[in-house]
Short mmCIF file of C-alpha atoms and ligand atoms in Angstrom, two decimals:
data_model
loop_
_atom_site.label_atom_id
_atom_site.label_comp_id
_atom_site.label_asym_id
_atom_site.label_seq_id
_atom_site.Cartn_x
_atom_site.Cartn_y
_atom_site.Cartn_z
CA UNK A 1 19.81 78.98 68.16
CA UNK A 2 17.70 81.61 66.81
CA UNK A 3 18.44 84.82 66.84
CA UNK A 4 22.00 83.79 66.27
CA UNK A 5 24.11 86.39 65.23
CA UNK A 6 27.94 85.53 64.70
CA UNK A 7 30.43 88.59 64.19
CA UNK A 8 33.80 87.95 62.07
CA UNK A 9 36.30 90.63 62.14
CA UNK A 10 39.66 90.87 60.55
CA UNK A 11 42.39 91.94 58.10
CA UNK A 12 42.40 91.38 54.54
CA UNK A 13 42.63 88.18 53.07
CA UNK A 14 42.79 86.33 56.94
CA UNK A 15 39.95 83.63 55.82
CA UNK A 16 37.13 85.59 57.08
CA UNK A 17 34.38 84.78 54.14
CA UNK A 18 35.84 80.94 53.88
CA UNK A 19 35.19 80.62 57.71
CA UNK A 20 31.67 82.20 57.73
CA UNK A 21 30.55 80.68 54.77
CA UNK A 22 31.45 77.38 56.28
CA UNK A 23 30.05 78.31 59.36
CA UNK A 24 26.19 79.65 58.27
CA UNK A 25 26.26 76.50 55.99
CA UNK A 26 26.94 74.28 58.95
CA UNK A 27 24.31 75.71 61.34
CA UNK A 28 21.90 76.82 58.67
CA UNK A 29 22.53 80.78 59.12
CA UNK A 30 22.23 83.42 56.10
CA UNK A 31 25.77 85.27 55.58
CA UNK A 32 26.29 88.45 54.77
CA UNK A 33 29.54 89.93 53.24
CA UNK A 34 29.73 93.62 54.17
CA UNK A 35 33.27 93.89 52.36
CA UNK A 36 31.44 93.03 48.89
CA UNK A 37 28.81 96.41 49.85
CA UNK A 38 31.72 98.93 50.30
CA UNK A 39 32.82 97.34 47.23
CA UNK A 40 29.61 97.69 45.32
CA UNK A 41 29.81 101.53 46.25
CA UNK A 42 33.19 102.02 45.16
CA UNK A 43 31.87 100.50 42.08
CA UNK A 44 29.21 102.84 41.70
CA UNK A 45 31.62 106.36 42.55
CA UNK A 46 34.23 105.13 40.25
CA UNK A 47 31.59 104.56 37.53
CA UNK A 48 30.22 108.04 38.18
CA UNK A 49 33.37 109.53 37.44
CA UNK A 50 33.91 110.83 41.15
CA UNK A 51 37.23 112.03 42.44
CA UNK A 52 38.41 109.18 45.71
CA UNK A 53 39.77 112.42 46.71
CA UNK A 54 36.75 114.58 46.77
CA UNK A 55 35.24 112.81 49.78
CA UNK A 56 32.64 115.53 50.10
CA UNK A 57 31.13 114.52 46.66
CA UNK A 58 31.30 111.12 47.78
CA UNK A 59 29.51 111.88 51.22
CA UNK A 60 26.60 113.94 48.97
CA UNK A 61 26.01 110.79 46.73
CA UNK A 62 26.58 107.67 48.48
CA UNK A 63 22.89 107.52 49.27
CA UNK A 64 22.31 107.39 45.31
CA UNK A 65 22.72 103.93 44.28
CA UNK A 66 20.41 100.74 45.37
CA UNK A 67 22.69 98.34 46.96
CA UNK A 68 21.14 94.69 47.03
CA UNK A 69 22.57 91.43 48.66
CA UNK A 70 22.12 87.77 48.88
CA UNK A 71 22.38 86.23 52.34
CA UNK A 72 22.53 82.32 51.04
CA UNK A 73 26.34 81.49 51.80
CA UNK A 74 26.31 78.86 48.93
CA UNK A 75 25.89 81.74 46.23
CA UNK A 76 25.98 85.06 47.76
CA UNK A 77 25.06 87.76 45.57
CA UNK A 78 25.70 91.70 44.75
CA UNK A 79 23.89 93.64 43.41
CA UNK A 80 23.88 97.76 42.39
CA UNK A 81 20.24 98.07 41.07
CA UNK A 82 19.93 95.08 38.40
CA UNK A 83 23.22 95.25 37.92
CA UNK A 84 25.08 92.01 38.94
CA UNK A 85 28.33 93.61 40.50
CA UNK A 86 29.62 90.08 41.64
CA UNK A 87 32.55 89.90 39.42
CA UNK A 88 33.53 93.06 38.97
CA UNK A 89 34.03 94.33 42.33
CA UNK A 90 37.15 91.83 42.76
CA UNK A 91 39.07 93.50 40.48
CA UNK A 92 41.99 95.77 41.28
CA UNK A 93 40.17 99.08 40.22
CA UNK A 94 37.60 98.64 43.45
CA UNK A 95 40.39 96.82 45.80
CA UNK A 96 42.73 99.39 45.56
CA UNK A 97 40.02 102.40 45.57
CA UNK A 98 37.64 100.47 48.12
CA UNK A 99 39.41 101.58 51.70
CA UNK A 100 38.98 105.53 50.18
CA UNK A 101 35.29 105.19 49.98
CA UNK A 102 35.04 103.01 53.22
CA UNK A 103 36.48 106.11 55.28
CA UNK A 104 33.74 108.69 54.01
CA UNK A 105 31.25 108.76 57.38
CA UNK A 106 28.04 109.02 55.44
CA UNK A 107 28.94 105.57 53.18
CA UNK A 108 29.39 104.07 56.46
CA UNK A 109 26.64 105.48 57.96
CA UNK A 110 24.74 104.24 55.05
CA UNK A 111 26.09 101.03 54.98
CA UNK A 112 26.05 100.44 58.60
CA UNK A 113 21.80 101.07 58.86
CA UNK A 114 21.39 98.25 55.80
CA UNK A 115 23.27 96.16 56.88
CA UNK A 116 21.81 96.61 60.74
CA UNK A 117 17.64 96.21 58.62
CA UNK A 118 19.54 92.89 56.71
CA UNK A 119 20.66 91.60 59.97
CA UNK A 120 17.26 91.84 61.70
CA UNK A 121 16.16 89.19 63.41
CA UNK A 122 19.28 86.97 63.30
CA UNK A 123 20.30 83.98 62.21
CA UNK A 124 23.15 85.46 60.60
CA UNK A 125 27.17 85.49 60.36
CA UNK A 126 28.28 88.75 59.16
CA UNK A 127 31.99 89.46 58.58
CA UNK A 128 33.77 92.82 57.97
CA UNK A 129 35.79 95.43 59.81
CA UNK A 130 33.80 96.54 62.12
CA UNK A 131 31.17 93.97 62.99
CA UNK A 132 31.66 93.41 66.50
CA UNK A 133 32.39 96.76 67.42
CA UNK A 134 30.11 98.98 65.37
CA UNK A 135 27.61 97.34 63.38
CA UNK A 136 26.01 94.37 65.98
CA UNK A 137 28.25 94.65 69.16
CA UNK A 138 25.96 92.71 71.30
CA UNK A 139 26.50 89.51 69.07
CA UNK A 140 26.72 86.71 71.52
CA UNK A 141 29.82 85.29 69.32
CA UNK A 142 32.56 87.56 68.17
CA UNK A 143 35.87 86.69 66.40
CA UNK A 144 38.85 88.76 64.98
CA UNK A 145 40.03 86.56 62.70
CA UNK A 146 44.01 87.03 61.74
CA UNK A 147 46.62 85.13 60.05
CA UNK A 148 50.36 86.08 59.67
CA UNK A 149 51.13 88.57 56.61
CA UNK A 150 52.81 85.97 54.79
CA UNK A 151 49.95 83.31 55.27
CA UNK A 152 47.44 85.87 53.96
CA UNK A 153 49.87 86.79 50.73
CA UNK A 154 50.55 83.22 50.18
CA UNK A 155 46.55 82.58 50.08
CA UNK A 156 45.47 85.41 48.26
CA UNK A 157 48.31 84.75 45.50
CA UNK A 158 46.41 81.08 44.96
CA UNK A 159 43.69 82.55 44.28
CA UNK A 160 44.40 85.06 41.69
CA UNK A 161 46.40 84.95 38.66
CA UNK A 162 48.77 86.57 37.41
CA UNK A 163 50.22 88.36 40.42
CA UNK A 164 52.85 87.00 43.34
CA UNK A 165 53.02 86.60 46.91
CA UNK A 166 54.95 89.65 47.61
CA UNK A 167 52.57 91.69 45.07
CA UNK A 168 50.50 90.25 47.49
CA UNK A 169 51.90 90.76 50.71
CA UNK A 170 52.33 94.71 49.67
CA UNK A 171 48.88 95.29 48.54
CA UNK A 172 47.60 93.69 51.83
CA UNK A 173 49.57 95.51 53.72
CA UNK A 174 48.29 98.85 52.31
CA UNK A 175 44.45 98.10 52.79
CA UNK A 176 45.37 96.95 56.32
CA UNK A 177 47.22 100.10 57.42
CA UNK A 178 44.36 102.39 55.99
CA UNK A 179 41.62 100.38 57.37
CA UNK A 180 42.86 100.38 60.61
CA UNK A 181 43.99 104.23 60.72
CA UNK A 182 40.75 105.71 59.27
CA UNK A 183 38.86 107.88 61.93
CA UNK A 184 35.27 106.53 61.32
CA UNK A 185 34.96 102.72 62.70
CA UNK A 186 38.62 101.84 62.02
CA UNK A 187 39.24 97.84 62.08
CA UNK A 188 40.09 96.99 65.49
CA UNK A 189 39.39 93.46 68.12
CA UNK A 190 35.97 94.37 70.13
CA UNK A 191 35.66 93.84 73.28
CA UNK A 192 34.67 90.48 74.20
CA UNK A 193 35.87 88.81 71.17
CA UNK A 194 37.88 85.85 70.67
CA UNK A 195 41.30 85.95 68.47
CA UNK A 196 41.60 83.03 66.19
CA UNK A 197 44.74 82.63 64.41
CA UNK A 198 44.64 80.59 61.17
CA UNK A 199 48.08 81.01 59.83
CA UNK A 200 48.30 77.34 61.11
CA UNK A 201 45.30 76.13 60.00
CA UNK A 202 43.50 74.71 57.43
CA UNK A 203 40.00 76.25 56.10
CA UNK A 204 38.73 72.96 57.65
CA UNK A 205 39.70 73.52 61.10
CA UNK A 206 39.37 76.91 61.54
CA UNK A 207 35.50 76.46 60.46
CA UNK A 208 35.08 73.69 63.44
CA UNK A 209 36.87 75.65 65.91
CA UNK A 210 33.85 78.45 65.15
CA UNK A 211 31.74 76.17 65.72
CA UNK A 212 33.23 75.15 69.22
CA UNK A 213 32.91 78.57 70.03
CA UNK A 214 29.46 78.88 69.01
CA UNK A 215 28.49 76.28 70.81
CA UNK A 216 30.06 77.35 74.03
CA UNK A 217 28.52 80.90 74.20
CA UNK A 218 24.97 79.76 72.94
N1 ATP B 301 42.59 78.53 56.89
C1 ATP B 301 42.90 78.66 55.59
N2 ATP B 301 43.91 77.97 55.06
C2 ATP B 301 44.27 78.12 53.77
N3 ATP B 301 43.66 78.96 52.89
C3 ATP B 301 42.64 79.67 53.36
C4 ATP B 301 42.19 79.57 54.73
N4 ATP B 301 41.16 80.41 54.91
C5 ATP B 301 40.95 81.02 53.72
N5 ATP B 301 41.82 80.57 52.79
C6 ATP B 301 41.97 81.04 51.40
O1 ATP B 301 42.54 82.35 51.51
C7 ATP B 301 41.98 83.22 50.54
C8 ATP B 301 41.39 84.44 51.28
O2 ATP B 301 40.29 84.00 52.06
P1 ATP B 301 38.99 84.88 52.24
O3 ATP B 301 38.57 85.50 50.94
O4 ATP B 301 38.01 84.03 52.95
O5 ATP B 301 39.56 86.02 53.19
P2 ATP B 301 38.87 87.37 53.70
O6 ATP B 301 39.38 87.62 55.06
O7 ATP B 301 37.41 87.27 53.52
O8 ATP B 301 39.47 88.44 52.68
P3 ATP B 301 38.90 89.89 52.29
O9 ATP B 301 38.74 90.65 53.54
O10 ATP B 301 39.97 90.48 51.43
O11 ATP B 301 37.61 89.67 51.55
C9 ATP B 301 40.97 82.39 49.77
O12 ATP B 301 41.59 81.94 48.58
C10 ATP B 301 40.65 81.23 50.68
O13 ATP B 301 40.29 80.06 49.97
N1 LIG B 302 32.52 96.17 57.64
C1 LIG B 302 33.43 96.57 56.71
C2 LIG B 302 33.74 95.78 55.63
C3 LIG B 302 34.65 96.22 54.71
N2 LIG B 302 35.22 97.42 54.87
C4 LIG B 302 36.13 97.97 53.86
C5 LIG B 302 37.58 97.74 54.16
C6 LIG B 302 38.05 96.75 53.13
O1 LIG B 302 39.34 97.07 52.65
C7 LIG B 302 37.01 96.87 52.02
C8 LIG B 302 36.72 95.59 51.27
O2 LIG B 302 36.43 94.55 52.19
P1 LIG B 302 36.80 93.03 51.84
O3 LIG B 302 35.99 92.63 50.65
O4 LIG B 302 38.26 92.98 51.55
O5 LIG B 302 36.41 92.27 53.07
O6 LIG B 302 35.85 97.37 52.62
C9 LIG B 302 34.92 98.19 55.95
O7 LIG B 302 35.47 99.29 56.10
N3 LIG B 302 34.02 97.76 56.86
#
């Protein structure tokens, strides 16, 4: 299995870092969370004071700050410089500022080149939006993870307090609808990958039904 490299694609809040976690834990693989590195650089433009709107400004500067991750999918880490960003790039400031800064080419192109010199040699599961199609199309194993809208509202509103499931839903439904409408790399199913719906699921068996798949195209 080396040189394994497993793509996960899908929508917001559809299980896609519970599943690869699981999965690079299982077969011994690093993990890499490209979601958490457009985060870190929407942490660093809103902390510069930067205008989502002035994507130009954005474009000139996104090569400024040192973005630094963990691949160990029992702690993965984020760093911008020595800052430890972990914590506060899950906050709403960054989630609902994030899918700006994802649509500016240059952060992408940025983003896309580290994450292609982190993924290297393999032995990897890397989810995002655009794994499979942009960033390592020739993965042997693709999936496009989804889960219904409700599923994905009902999840996310476990996991964080203080808000509720149609909060939720709404919020969800925004990132979704500009992720998969920007020009640059928008989220979409690449070719060749498999759909795995988890609204019925549990983390559980979604996890060994990756592993099936591994298995069968390995
Ligand atoms: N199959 C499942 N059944 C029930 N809950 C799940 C399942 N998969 C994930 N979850 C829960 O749903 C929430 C969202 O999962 P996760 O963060 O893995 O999604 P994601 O696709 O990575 O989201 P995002 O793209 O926003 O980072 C978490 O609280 C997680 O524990
Ligand atoms: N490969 C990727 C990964 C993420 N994004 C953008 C779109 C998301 O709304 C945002 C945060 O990702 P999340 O932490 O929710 O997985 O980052 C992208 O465009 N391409």
């Amino acid at each position: 299995m080396a040189g394994l490299v497993v793509a996960m694609d899908g929508p917001s809040g559809s299980g896609k870092s519970s599943a690869s976690r699981g999965v690079a834990r299982a077969l011994g693989l690093r993990y890499l969370d490209t979601g958490a590195q457009y985060r870190a650089m929407t942490w660093w433009i809103l902390r510069q004071g930067v205008d989502l709107a002035d994507s130009a400004t954005i474009a000139a500067r996104c090569g400024e700050p040192e973005i630094v991750s963990g691949t160990d999918p029992d702690s993965p880490a984020i760093h911008v410089g020595a800052v430890d960003v972990a914590g506060p790039i899950r906050e709403d400031e960054v989630t609902s500022a994030v899918s700006a800064v994802a649509a500016v080419p240059e952060v992408r192109a940025r983003l896309v080149a580290l994450q292609r010199e982190i993924i290297g040699a393999g032995d990897i599961v890397v989810e995002g939006r655009d794994i499979g199609t942009v960033v390592a199309p020739d993965a042997p194993v693709k999936i496009y993870l989804t889960a219904s809208p409700e599923a994905r509202a009902q999840r996310r509103s476990a996991e964080l307090a203080g808000t509720t499931a149609e909060a939720q839903q709404a919020a969800l439904a925004r990132r979704d609808t500009l992720d998969s409408t920007r020009k640059t790399d928008p989220l979409s199913m690449a070719d060749g990958a498999v759909e795995l719906d988890t609204t019925a699921l549990n983390l559980d068996e979604v996890i060994a039904e990756v592993l099936r798949l591994v298995k069968e195209r390995t």
